[in-house]
Amino acid sequence: MYTNDFDYHRADSVEEAVELLGDHDNAELVAGAHGLLPRMKTGDESPPALVDIGQLSGLDSIEELDDENGISVGALATHAEIAESEIVRERATALADAASELGDPPVRNGGTIGGNLAHGDPRSDPPAALLALEGTLEVRGSDGERTIDATDLFEGPFETAVGEDEVVTAIRIPTDDAVSGYRKRRDPLSGYAMIGVGVWLRTDDETIEAARVAVTGATTTPARLSAVEDELEGSAVSEETITAAAAAAGTELDADAFVSDVQASAEYREHLLTIDTERALSDALDVGQ
């Protein structure tokens, strides 16, 4: 299908992009455009204007900050660059895992992390990793700069807290001695996550001291699984703990929240969530391998 007519603008700076967004109602940003353009072609989205920031310099760096501030990933860093980054692989494994699982090679080489997260596709991989890692988005708009916590970012399917005149400039990930990972059950038709589970766990080898677990793909909005986290925290590092925690995966989510489509019913996704949560936890803790 063809898109509806739209105006096209290329910004030479973040400041110009913000100004262009303010000058054109309902305009959308594009960089890799692998999320937006397919929806424009199907008619799910029809923005009257596009503001291209794909050529801006300085927004694609991946940097290791100090111990307190973790790492910074520029909004224009591609999924392939993130998946291949030693810094991300060592200090935010869940994000590297999610980036390596996203789409296919053309999407990973062209799509950008900032656009992916701002787009808010509930089937995409990075949201679960960002939630588990407790990352933040740095954004700039007409009112200046601000930070959005991952837990406040996803407001609904394709709806995020990024404002209409705001540009994501970087993703910040706090890092420590915890382990993290992401496990995906790929939708065989679309390649999106039918179930994607991100985990972050801090242990003293024998006990799980803190845990964060998040899901994407299964529900209408990426979400933390607090019931799983509660089961894990303070428990021994063991197969029994992992099994009990995974069993709690669907207990806090309303049954209506689970997606039902031609690939899987809501009930089946709820069932798979328990299985894949257990596998993600086992992978990260190297238990039962």
mmCIF file of C-alpha atoms in Angstrom:
data_model
loop_
_atom_site.group_PDB
_atom_site.id
_atom_site.type_symbol
_atom_site.label_atom_id
_atom_site.label_comp_id
_atom_site.label_asym_id
_atom_site.label_seq_id
_atom_site.Cartn_x
_atom_site.Cartn_y
_atom_site.Cartn_z
ATOM 1 C CA MET A 1 0.000 0.000 0.000
ATOM 2 C CA TYR A 2 1.018 3.627 -0.496
ATOM 3 C CA THR A 3 1.197 6.212 2.259
ATOM 4 C CA ASN A 4 -0.931 9.332 2.297
ATOM 5 C CA ASP A 5 0.786 12.556 1.218
ATOM 6 C CA PHE A 6 3.047 14.191 3.783
ATOM 7 C CA ASP A 7 5.589 17.004 4.048
ATOM 8 C CA TYR A 8 9.227 16.101 4.612
ATOM 9 C CA HIS A 9 11.772 18.127 6.602
ATOM 10 C CA ARG A 10 15.383 17.291 7.437
ATOM 11 C CA ALA A 11 16.669 18.789 10.684
ATOM 12 C CA ASP A 12 20.295 19.878 11.030
ATOM 13 C CA SER A 13 20.228 19.897 14.833
ATOM 14 C CA VAL A 14 18.161 18.696 17.775
ATOM 15 C CA GLU A 15 17.055 22.278 18.336
ATOM 16 C CA GLU A 16 15.810 22.556 14.748
ATOM 17 C CA ALA A 17 13.988 19.238 15.064
ATOM 18 C CA VAL A 18 12.180 20.492 18.170
ATOM 19 C CA GLU A 19 11.251 23.704 16.346
ATOM 20 C CA LEU A 20 9.948 21.810 13.310
ATOM 21 C CA LEU A 21 7.850 19.533 15.518
ATOM 22 C CA GLY A 22 6.353 22.605 17.167
ATOM 23 C CA ASP A 23 5.608 24.231 13.815
ATOM 24 C CA HIS A 24 3.787 21.215 12.340
ATOM 25 C CA ASP A 25 0.898 19.708 14.285
ATOM 26 C CA ASN A 26 1.027 15.911 14.604
ATOM 27 C CA ALA A 27 4.402 15.705 12.850
ATOM 28 C CA GLU A 28 6.478 12.577 13.507
ATOM 29 C CA LEU A 29 10.223 12.095 13.851
ATOM 30 C CA VAL A 30 12.022 9.579 11.648
ATOM 31 C CA ALA A 31 15.540 8.208 11.837
ATOM 32 C CA GLY A 32 15.623 4.515 10.888
ATOM 33 C CA ALA A 33 11.831 4.654 10.327
ATOM 34 C CA HIS A 34 11.469 0.878 10.517
ATOM 35 C CA GLY A 35 8.562 1.215 12.960
ATOM 36 C CA LEU A 36 6.735 4.207 11.518
ATOM 37 C CA LEU A 37 6.828 3.653 7.746
ATOM 38 C CA PRO A 38 5.212 0.179 7.801
ATOM 39 C CA ARG A 39 2.326 1.620 9.831
ATOM 40 C CA MET A 40 2.045 4.526 7.383
ATOM 41 C CA LYS A 41 1.800 2.076 4.513
ATOM 42 C CA THR A 42 -1.009 0.158 6.201
ATOM 43 C CA GLY A 43 -2.828 3.358 7.114
ATOM 44 C CA ASP A 44 -2.473 2.817 10.867
ATOM 45 C CA GLU A 45 -0.645 6.156 11.053
ATOM 46 C CA SER A 46 -0.864 9.144 8.700
ATOM 47 C CA PRO A 47 1.277 12.011 9.985
ATOM 48 C CA PRO A 48 1.008 15.171 7.879
ATOM 49 C CA ALA A 49 4.736 15.843 8.192
ATOM 50 C CA LEU A 50 7.942 13.935 8.903
ATOM 51 C CA VAL A 51 11.016 15.430 10.550
ATOM 52 C CA ASP A 52 14.163 13.464 9.673
ATOM 53 C CA ILE A 53 16.903 13.396 12.341
ATOM 54 C CA GLY A 54 18.740 10.372 10.961
ATOM 55 C CA GLN A 55 21.759 12.410 9.835
ATOM 56 C CA LEU A 56 22.376 14.293 13.084
ATOM 57 C CA SER A 57 25.880 13.830 14.436
ATOM 58 C CA GLY A 58 26.703 13.076 18.039
ATOM 59 C CA LEU A 59 23.590 11.040 18.845
ATOM 60 C CA ASP A 60 24.911 7.578 17.992
ATOM 61 C CA SER A 61 27.655 7.143 20.587
ATOM 62 C CA ILE A 62 27.782 4.352 23.169
ATOM 63 C CA GLU A 63 29.736 5.466 26.209
ATOM 64 C CA GLU A 64 30.732 4.018 29.546
ATOM 65 C CA LEU A 65 30.182 6.618 32.250
ATOM 66 C CA ASP A 66 31.287 6.421 35.867
ATOM 67 C CA ASP A 67 30.045 3.691 38.213
ATOM 68 C CA GLU A 68 27.209 5.870 39.484
ATOM 69 C CA ASN A 69 25.859 6.802 36.034
ATOM 70 C CA GLY A 70 26.346 3.518 34.186
ATOM 71 C CA ILE A 71 26.309 3.739 30.395
ATOM 72 C CA SER A 72 24.851 6.124 27.850
ATOM 73 C CA VAL A 73 23.495 4.927 24.506
ATOM 74 C CA GLY A 74 22.815 7.616 21.926
ATOM 75 C CA ALA A 75 19.299 7.678 20.518
ATOM 76 C CA LEU A 76 20.584 7.121 16.970
ATOM 77 C CA ALA A 77 22.641 4.049 17.853
ATOM 78 C CA THR A 78 21.337 1.176 15.739
ATOM 79 C CA HIS A 79 20.228 -2.135 17.184
ATOM 80 C CA ALA A 80 23.158 -3.840 15.441
ATOM 81 C CA GLU A 81 25.632 -1.429 17.040
ATOM 82 C CA ILE A 82 24.089 -2.048 20.461
ATOM 83 C CA ALA A 83 24.102 -5.839 19.999
ATOM 84 C CA GLU A 84 27.788 -5.751 19.007
ATOM 85 C CA SER A 85 28.920 -3.274 21.675
ATOM 86 C CA GLU A 86 31.248 -4.794 24.273
ATOM 87 C CA ILE A 87 30.235 -2.072 26.724
ATOM 88 C CA VAL A 88 26.537 -2.929 26.452
ATOM 89 C CA ARG A 89 27.159 -6.679 26.351
ATOM 90 C CA GLU A 90 29.209 -6.544 29.565
ATOM 91 C CA ARG A 91 27.278 -3.923 31.548
ATOM 92 C CA ALA A 92 23.684 -4.172 30.268
ATOM 93 C CA THR A 93 23.411 -7.662 28.818
ATOM 94 C CA ALA A 94 19.617 -7.595 28.589
ATOM 95 C CA LEU A 95 19.712 -4.646 26.178
ATOM 96 C CA ALA A 96 22.352 -6.305 23.978
ATOM 97 C CA ASP A 97 20.283 -9.510 23.954
ATOM 98 C CA ALA A 98 17.116 -7.628 22.993
ATOM 99 C CA ALA A 99 18.892 -5.690 20.238
ATOM 100 C CA SER A 100 20.300 -8.899 18.755
ATOM 101 C CA GLU A 101 16.825 -10.484 18.672
ATOM 102 C CA LEU A 102 15.011 -7.545 17.084
ATOM 103 C CA GLY A 103 13.622 -8.004 13.570
ATOM 104 C CA ASP A 104 16.011 -9.066 10.822
ATOM 105 C CA PRO A 105 19.442 -7.775 9.689
ATOM 106 C CA PRO A 106 18.095 -4.807 7.660
ATOM 107 C CA VAL A 107 15.995 -3.660 10.619
ATOM 108 C CA ARG A 108 18.836 -4.121 13.113
ATOM 109 C CA ASN A 109 21.249 -2.223 10.855
ATOM 110 C CA GLY A 110 18.863 0.652 10.151
ATOM 111 C CA GLY A 111 16.555 0.924 13.139
ATOM 112 C CA THR A 112 17.537 3.122 16.087
ATOM 113 C CA ILE A 113 17.031 2.587 19.794
ATOM 114 C CA GLY A 114 15.594 6.050 20.465
ATOM 115 C CA GLY A 115 12.966 5.733 17.767
ATOM 116 C CA ASN A 116 12.096 2.216 18.859
ATOM 117 C CA LEU A 117 11.415 3.208 22.453
ATOM 118 C CA ALA A 118 9.606 6.446 21.595
ATOM 119 C CA HIS A 119 7.388 4.553 19.124
ATOM 120 C CA GLY A 120 6.105 2.299 21.906
ATOM 121 C CA ASP A 121 5.380 -0.843 19.898
ATOM 122 C CA PRO A 122 4.139 -3.351 22.516
ATOM 123 C CA ARG A 123 5.589 -6.248 20.486
ATOM 124 C CA SER A 124 9.140 -4.921 20.324
ATOM 125 C CA ASP A 125 12.098 -6.306 22.267
ATOM 126 C CA PRO A 126 13.948 -3.317 23.831
ATOM 127 C CA PRO A 127 11.068 -2.220 26.127
ATOM 128 C CA ALA A 128 11.357 -5.344 28.308
ATOM 129 C CA ALA A 129 15.118 -4.878 28.587
ATOM 130 C CA LEU A 130 14.796 -1.185 29.438
ATOM 131 C CA LEU A 131 12.220 -1.912 32.141
ATOM 132 C CA ALA A 132 14.295 -4.710 33.670
ATOM 133 C CA LEU A 133 17.441 -2.566 33.622
ATOM 134 C CA GLU A 134 15.528 0.421 35.054
ATOM 135 C CA GLY A 135 16.864 2.697 32.339
ATOM 136 C CA THR A 136 15.852 6.251 31.564
ATOM 137 C CA LEU A 137 15.333 8.328 28.429
ATOM 138 C CA GLU A 138 16.915 11.748 28.034
ATOM 139 C CA VAL A 139 14.644 13.975 25.917
ATOM 140 C CA ARG A 140 14.749 17.566 24.716
ATOM 141 C CA GLY A 141 11.723 19.684 23.821
ATOM 142 C CA SER A 142 10.535 23.264 23.691
ATOM 143 C CA ASP A 143 10.575 23.417 27.496
ATOM 144 C CA GLY A 144 14.150 22.149 27.728
ATOM 145 C CA GLU A 145 15.595 18.803 28.784
ATOM 146 C CA ARG A 146 14.028 16.202 31.033
ATOM 147 C CA THR A 147 14.389 12.546 32.012
ATOM 148 C CA ILE A 148 11.714 9.855 31.647
ATOM 149 C CA ASP A 149 11.975 6.725 33.799
ATOM 150 C CA ALA A 150 11.303 3.434 32.024
ATOM 151 C CA THR A 151 8.420 2.689 34.391
ATOM 152 C CA ASP A 152 6.709 5.916 33.271
ATOM 153 C CA LEU A 153 7.454 5.578 29.555
ATOM 154 C CA PHE A 154 4.892 3.123 28.173
ATOM 155 C CA GLU A 155 1.339 4.438 28.432
ATOM 156 C CA GLY A 156 -0.456 2.148 25.966
ATOM 157 C CA PRO A 157 -0.045 0.485 22.565
ATOM 158 C CA PHE A 158 2.099 2.880 20.505
ATOM 159 C CA GLU A 159 1.693 5.514 23.229
ATOM 160 C CA THR A 160 4.620 6.805 25.287
ATOM 161 C CA ALA A 161 5.402 9.683 27.614
ATOM 162 C CA VAL A 162 7.635 11.312 24.990
ATOM 163 C CA GLY A 163 5.925 14.596 24.097
ATOM 164 C CA GLU A 164 4.854 15.616 20.605
ATOM 165 C CA ASP A 165 7.605 18.230 20.417
ATOM 166 C CA GLU A 166 10.296 16.189 22.186
ATOM 167 C CA VAL A 167 13.326 14.402 20.759
ATOM 168 C CA VAL A 168 14.954 11.441 22.518
ATOM 169 C CA THR A 169 18.678 12.135 22.719
ATOM 170 C CA ALA A 170 20.024 9.236 24.812
ATOM 171 C CA ILE A 171 19.221 6.212 26.915
ATOM 172 C CA ARG A 172 20.911 5.885 30.305
ATOM 173 C CA ILE A 173 21.364 2.494 31.940
ATOM 174 C CA PRO A 174 22.569 2.208 35.560
ATOM 175 C CA THR A 175 25.054 -0.612 35.992
ATOM 176 C CA ASP A 176 26.384 -2.665 38.893
ATOM 177 C CA ASP A 177 27.419 -6.221 39.645
ATOM 178 C CA ALA A 178 23.990 -7.658 38.818
ATOM 179 C CA VAL A 179 23.315 -10.070 35.961
ATOM 180 C CA SER A 180 20.688 -9.464 33.296
ATOM 181 C CA GLY A 181 19.318 -11.038 30.133
ATOM 182 C CA TYR A 182 16.469 -11.166 27.668
ATOM 183 C CA ARG A 183 14.715 -14.211 26.213
ATOM 184 C CA LYS A 184 12.330 -14.079 23.273
ATOM 185 C CA ARG A 185 9.725 -16.373 21.763
ATOM 186 C CA ARG A 186 9.540 -15.099 18.188
ATOM 187 C CA ASP A 187 6.215 -14.766 16.384
ATOM 188 C CA PRO A 188 6.784 -16.993 13.325
ATOM 189 C CA LEU A 189 4.736 -14.712 11.088
ATOM 190 C CA SER A 190 5.927 -11.219 11.988
ATOM 191 C CA GLY A 191 9.220 -11.782 13.796
ATOM 192 C CA TYR A 192 8.010 -9.638 16.691
ATOM 193 C CA ALA A 193 8.049 -10.955 20.247
ATOM 194 C CA MET A 194 5.139 -13.254 20.984
ATOM 195 C CA ILE A 195 6.681 -13.316 24.447
ATOM 196 C CA GLY A 196 9.786 -11.381 25.475
ATOM 197 C CA VAL A 197 11.083 -11.448 29.050
ATOM 198 C CA GLY A 198 13.814 -9.179 30.403
ATOM 199 C CA VAL A 199 15.411 -9.921 33.762
ATOM 200 C CA TRP A 200 17.860 -8.170 36.098
ATOM 201 C CA LEU A 201 19.094 -9.958 39.224
ATOM 202 C CA ARG A 202 21.543 -9.094 41.968
ATOM 203 C CA THR A 203 22.757 -12.011 44.071
ATOM 204 C CA ASP A 204 25.397 -12.886 46.643
ATOM 205 C CA ASP A 205 25.769 -16.284 44.905
ATOM 206 C CA GLU A 206 23.415 -17.980 47.374
ATOM 207 C CA THR A 207 20.536 -15.484 47.710
ATOM 208 C CA ILE A 208 18.696 -13.235 45.267
ATOM 209 C CA GLU A 209 18.985 -9.813 46.871
ATOM 210 C CA ALA A 210 17.049 -7.794 44.269
ATOM 211 C CA ALA A 211 15.148 -8.563 41.077
ATOM 212 C CA ARG A 212 13.417 -6.823 38.199
ATOM 213 C CA VAL A 213 11.444 -8.740 35.567
ATOM 214 C CA ALA A 214 9.525 -7.311 32.608
ATOM 215 C CA VAL A 215 7.503 -8.616 29.685
ATOM 216 C CA THR A 216 6.826 -7.422 26.164
ATOM 217 C CA GLY A 217 4.781 -8.955 23.367
ATOM 218 C CA ALA A 218 2.331 -10.833 25.571
ATOM 219 C CA THR A 219 0.315 -7.836 26.701
ATOM 220 C CA THR A 220 -1.019 -4.620 25.231
ATOM 221 C CA THR A 221 1.673 -2.597 27.027
ATOM 222 C CA PRO A 222 5.186 -3.637 28.175
ATOM 223 C CA ALA A 223 5.067 -4.170 31.930
ATOM 224 C CA ARG A 224 7.046 -5.068 35.037
ATOM 225 C CA LEU A 225 6.086 -8.324 36.758
ATOM 226 C CA SER A 226 6.174 -7.308 40.417
ATOM 227 C CA ALA A 227 4.703 -10.599 41.650
ATOM 228 C CA VAL A 228 7.646 -12.456 40.122
ATOM 229 C CA GLU A 229 10.077 -9.969 41.633
ATOM 230 C CA ASP A 230 8.526 -10.412 45.086
ATOM 231 C CA GLU A 231 8.890 -14.200 44.849
ATOM 232 C CA LEU A 232 12.548 -13.893 43.882
ATOM 233 C CA GLU A 233 13.823 -11.295 46.344
ATOM 234 C CA GLY A 234 15.268 -12.845 49.476
ATOM 235 C CA SER A 235 15.007 -16.385 48.113
ATOM 236 C CA ALA A 236 17.783 -18.879 47.492
ATOM 237 C CA VAL A 237 19.357 -19.171 44.043
ATOM 238 C CA SER A 238 17.791 -22.472 43.048
ATOM 239 C CA GLU A 239 15.587 -24.203 40.500
ATOM 240 C CA GLU A 240 12.777 -24.315 43.057
ATOM 241 C CA THR A 241 12.875 -20.539 43.509
ATOM 242 C CA ILE A 242 12.836 -19.934 39.762
ATOM 243 C CA THR A 243 9.899 -22.295 39.210
ATOM 244 C CA ALA A 244 7.857 -20.703 42.008
ATOM 245 C CA ALA A 245 8.593 -17.194 40.773
ATOM 246 C CA ALA A 246 7.724 -18.013 37.159
ATOM 247 C CA ALA A 247 4.402 -19.470 38.299
ATOM 248 C CA ALA A 248 3.480 -15.993 39.564
ATOM 249 C CA ALA A 249 4.132 -14.371 36.171
ATOM 250 C CA GLY A 250 0.541 -14.059 35.082
ATOM 251 C CA THR A 251 -1.126 -13.603 38.450
ATOM 252 C CA GLU A 252 -0.945 -9.795 38.601
ATOM 253 C CA LEU A 253 -1.974 -9.176 34.977
ATOM 254 C CA ASP A 254 -5.613 -8.864 34.046
ATOM 255 C CA ALA A 255 -6.622 -11.586 31.595
ATOM 256 C CA ASP A 256 -7.882 -8.887 29.237
ATOM 257 C CA ALA A 257 -4.363 -7.469 29.029
ATOM 258 C CA PHE A 258 -3.050 -10.451 27.090
ATOM 259 C CA VAL A 259 -2.988 -10.158 23.313
ATOM 260 C CA SER A 260 -4.990 -12.577 21.186
ATOM 261 C CA ASP A 261 -4.308 -12.927 17.448
ATOM 262 C CA VAL A 262 -3.971 -15.506 14.683
ATOM 263 C CA GLN A 263 -0.715 -16.786 16.159
ATOM 264 C CA ALA A 264 -1.824 -17.353 19.756
ATOM 265 C CA SER A 265 -4.810 -16.836 22.010
ATOM 266 C CA ALA A 266 -4.622 -14.728 25.135
ATOM 267 C CA GLU A 267 -4.829 -17.897 27.239
ATOM 268 C CA TYR A 268 -1.922 -19.477 25.381
ATOM 269 C CA ARG A 269 0.213 -16.347 25.771
ATOM 270 C CA GLU A 270 -0.513 -16.356 29.489
ATOM 271 C CA HIS A 271 0.656 -19.979 29.604
ATOM 272 C CA LEU A 272 3.801 -19.205 27.598
ATOM 273 C CA LEU A 273 4.648 -16.291 29.861
ATOM 274 C CA THR A 274 5.216 -18.693 32.764
ATOM 275 C CA ILE A 275 7.427 -20.946 30.651
ATOM 276 C CA ASP A 276 9.537 -18.186 29.167
ATOM 277 C CA THR A 277 9.909 -16.336 32.465
ATOM 278 C CA GLU A 278 11.331 -19.511 33.977
ATOM 279 C CA ARG A 279 13.728 -19.915 31.053
ATOM 280 C CA ALA A 280 14.860 -16.265 31.175
ATOM 281 C CA LEU A 281 15.575 -16.540 34.905
ATOM 282 C CA SER A 282 17.417 -19.840 34.455
ATOM 283 C CA ASP A 283 19.561 -18.365 31.695
ATOM 284 C CA ALA A 284 20.513 -15.283 33.710
ATOM 285 C CA LEU A 285 21.301 -17.213 36.905
ATOM 286 C CA ASP A 286 22.855 -20.179 35.058
ATOM 287 C CA VAL A 287 20.664 -22.537 37.042
ATOM 288 C CA GLY A 288 19.385 -25.808 35.648
ATOM 289 C CA GLN A 289 21.499 -25.555 32.505
#
